[in-house]
XYZ file of C-alpha atoms in Angstrom:
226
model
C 0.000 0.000 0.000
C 2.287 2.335 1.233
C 4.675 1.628 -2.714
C 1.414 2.268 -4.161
C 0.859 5.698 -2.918
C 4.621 6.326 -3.383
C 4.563 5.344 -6.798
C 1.476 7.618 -7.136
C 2.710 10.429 -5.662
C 5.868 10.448 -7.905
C 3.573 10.055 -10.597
C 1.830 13.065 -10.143
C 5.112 15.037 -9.562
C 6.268 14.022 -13.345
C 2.823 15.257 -14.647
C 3.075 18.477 -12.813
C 7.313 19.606 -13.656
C 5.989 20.230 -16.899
C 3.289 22.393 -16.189
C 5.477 24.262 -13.721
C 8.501 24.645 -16.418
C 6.082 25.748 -19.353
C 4.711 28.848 -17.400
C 7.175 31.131 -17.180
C 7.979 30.484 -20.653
C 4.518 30.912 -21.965
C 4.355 33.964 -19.924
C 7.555 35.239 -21.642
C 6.142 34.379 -24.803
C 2.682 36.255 -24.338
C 4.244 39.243 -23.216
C 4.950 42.239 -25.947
C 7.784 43.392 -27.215
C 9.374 46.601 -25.383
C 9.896 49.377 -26.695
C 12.846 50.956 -27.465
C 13.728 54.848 -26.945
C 16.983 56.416 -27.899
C 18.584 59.500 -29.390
C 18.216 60.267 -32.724
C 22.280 59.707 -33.221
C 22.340 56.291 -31.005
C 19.376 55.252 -33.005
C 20.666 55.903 -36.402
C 24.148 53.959 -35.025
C 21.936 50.902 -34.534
C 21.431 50.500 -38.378
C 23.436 47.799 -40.064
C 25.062 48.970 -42.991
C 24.987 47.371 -46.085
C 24.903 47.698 -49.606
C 21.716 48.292 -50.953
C 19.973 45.126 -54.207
C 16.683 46.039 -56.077
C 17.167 42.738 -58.026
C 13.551 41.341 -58.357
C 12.015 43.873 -57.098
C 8.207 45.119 -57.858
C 5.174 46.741 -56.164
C 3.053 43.666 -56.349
C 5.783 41.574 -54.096
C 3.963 43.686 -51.084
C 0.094 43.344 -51.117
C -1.422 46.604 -50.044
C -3.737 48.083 -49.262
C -5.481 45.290 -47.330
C -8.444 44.939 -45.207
C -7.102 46.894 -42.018
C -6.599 46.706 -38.863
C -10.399 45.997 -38.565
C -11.258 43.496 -41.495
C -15.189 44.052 -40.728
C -15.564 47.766 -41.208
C -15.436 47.370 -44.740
C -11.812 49.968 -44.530
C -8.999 48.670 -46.781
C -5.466 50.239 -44.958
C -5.324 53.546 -47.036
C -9.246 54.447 -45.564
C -8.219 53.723 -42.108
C -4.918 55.907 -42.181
C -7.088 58.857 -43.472
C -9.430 58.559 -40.418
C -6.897 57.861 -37.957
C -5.200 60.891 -39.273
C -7.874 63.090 -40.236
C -7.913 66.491 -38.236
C -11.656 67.066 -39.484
C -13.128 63.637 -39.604
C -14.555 62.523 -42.831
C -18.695 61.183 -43.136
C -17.909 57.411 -43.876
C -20.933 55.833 -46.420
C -21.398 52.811 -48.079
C -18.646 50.499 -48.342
C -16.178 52.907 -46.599
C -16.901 55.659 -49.078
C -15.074 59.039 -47.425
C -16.578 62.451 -47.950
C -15.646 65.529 -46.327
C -12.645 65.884 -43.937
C -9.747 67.786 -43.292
C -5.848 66.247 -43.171
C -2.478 68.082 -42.277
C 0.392 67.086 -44.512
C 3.137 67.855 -42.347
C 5.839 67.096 -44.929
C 5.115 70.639 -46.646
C 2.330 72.233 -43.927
C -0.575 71.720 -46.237
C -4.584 71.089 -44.802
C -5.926 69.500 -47.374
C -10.217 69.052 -47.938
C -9.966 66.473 -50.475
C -9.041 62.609 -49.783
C -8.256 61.910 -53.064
C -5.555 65.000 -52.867
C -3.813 62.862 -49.808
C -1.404 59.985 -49.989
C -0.531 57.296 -47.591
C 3.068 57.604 -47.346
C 5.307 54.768 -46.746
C 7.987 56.481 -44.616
C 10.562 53.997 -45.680
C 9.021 53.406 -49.489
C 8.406 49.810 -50.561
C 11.001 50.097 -52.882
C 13.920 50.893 -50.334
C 12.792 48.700 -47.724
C 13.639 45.692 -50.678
C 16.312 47.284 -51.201
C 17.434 47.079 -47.346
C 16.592 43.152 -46.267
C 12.362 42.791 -47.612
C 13.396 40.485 -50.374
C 14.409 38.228 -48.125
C 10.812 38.462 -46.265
C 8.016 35.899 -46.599
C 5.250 37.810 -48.395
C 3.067 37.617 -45.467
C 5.574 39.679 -43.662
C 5.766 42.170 -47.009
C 2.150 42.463 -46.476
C 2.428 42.919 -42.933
C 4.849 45.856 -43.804
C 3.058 47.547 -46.381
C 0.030 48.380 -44.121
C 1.464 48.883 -40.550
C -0.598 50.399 -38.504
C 0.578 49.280 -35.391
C 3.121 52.135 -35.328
C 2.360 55.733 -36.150
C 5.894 56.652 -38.161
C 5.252 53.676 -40.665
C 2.414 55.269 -42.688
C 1.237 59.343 -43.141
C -0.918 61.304 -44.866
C 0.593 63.684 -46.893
C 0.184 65.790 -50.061
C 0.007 63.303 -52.932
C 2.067 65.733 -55.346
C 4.468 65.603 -52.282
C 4.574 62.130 -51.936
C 5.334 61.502 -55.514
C 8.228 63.804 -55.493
C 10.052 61.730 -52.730
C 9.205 58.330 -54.722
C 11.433 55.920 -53.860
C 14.082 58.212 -52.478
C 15.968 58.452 -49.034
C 17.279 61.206 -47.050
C 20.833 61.305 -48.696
C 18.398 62.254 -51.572
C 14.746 63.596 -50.350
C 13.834 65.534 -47.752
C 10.344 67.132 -46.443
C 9.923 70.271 -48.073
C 10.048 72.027 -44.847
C 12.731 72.450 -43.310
C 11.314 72.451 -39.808
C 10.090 69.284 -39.742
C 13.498 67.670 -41.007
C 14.446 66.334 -37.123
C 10.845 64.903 -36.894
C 11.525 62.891 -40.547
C 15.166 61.662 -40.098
C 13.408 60.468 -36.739
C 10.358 58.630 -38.114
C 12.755 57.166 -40.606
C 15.036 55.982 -38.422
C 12.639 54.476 -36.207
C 10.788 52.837 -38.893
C 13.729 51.172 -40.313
C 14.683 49.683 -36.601
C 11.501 48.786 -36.169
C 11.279 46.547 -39.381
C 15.305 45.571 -38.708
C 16.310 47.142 -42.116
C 19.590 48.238 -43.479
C 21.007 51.346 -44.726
C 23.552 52.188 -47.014
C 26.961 54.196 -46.326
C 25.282 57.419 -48.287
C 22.398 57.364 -46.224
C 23.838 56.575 -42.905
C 26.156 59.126 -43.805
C 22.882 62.161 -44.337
C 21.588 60.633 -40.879
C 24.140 61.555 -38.987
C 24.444 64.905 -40.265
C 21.206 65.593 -39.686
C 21.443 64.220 -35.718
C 23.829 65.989 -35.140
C 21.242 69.079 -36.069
C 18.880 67.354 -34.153
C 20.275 66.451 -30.805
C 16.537 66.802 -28.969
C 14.860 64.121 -31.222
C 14.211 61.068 -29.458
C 12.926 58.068 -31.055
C 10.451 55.664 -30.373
C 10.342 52.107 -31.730
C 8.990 48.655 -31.160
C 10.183 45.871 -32.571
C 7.638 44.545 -35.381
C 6.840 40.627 -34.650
């Protein structure tokens, strides 16, 4: 009798070291990622530098714009930015139709009345992020990328004429037209890049650190994308 219940008892302890060993690491796992803050100069140190590759690249490798953040409010990304952004919101019809609204491009200090006059800028373009380690992403991560919402220096709503004259560019060659809101750009940049754990090249490392050392106050914020 008295094996018996030993045997038991040692049973039970086998079934329960798992349980007790798995917590803490499920725990870990659940938890989310911290977020980083540093100066704009320690930040833009942080970037790996390589040589940028557009081999293979096009638009289509990153699917955008996608149903949202909510897939149910019948908002593709681009519609969603607008509102999130929109200083004046927009009336919202039939199948996320906008009308109405006011937006602040802060790349060249425009309000604009007019949604279709507004682009959703990617901060680091499509193209450059291939360029900098996304052809090496699955394409759910590409898509993932394309229409992050999860952190507000990924995607902005700016002029579209704007927009179109940065293109693919970075800041060794584009800046905002404004000069005042250069610190706030190099910072978004920056932070997007970290966030997404893309590369730079020696030119535009090079324009990043001139500019932080202009900007000594900008901090940036990142978090890690998962």
């Amino acid at each position: 009798m008295i094996k018996n219940l030993a045997r038991r008892s040692a049973a039970l302890l086998l079934a329960l070291t798992p349980l007790a060993v798995s917590t803490p690491a499920s725990a870990a796992q659940a938890a989310p990622p911290a977020a980083a803050v540093l100066p704009l100069a320690d930040a833009v140190d942080q970037l790996p530098i390589e040589v940028e590759d557009r081999t293979g690249y096009t638009r289509d490798s990153f699917k955008h714009w996608n149903k949202g953040l909510n897939a149910t409010d019948g908002c593709h990304t681009r519609n969603e930015v607008l509102l999130s952004e929109a200083i004046e919101a927009p009336l919202v019809g039939e199948r996320c139709k906008l009308t109405g609204g006011r937006w602040f491009s802060y790349y060249d200090g425009r309000t604009l009345t007019d949604a279709t006059d507004v682009d959703i800028d990617h901060v680091v373009p499509l193209a450059e992020s291939w360029d900098s380690g996304a052809s090496a992403w699955t394409a759910t991560r590409r898509e993932a990328y394309a229409n992050d919402q999860d952190a507000t220096t990924s995607l902005i709503a700016v002029t579209d004429r704007v927009n179109q004259a940065k293109a693919d560019r970075d800041p060794a060659e584009w800046m905002p037209p404004l000069p005042d809101v250069h610190c706030r750009y190099v910072g978004e940049w920056t932070a997007t890049k970290l966030r997404w754990g893309l590369a730079a090249d020696q030119a535009e490392v090079d324009a990043l650190k001139v500019y932080a050392e202009a900007c000594e106050s900008t901090v940036v914020h990142y978090t890690a994308a998962p």
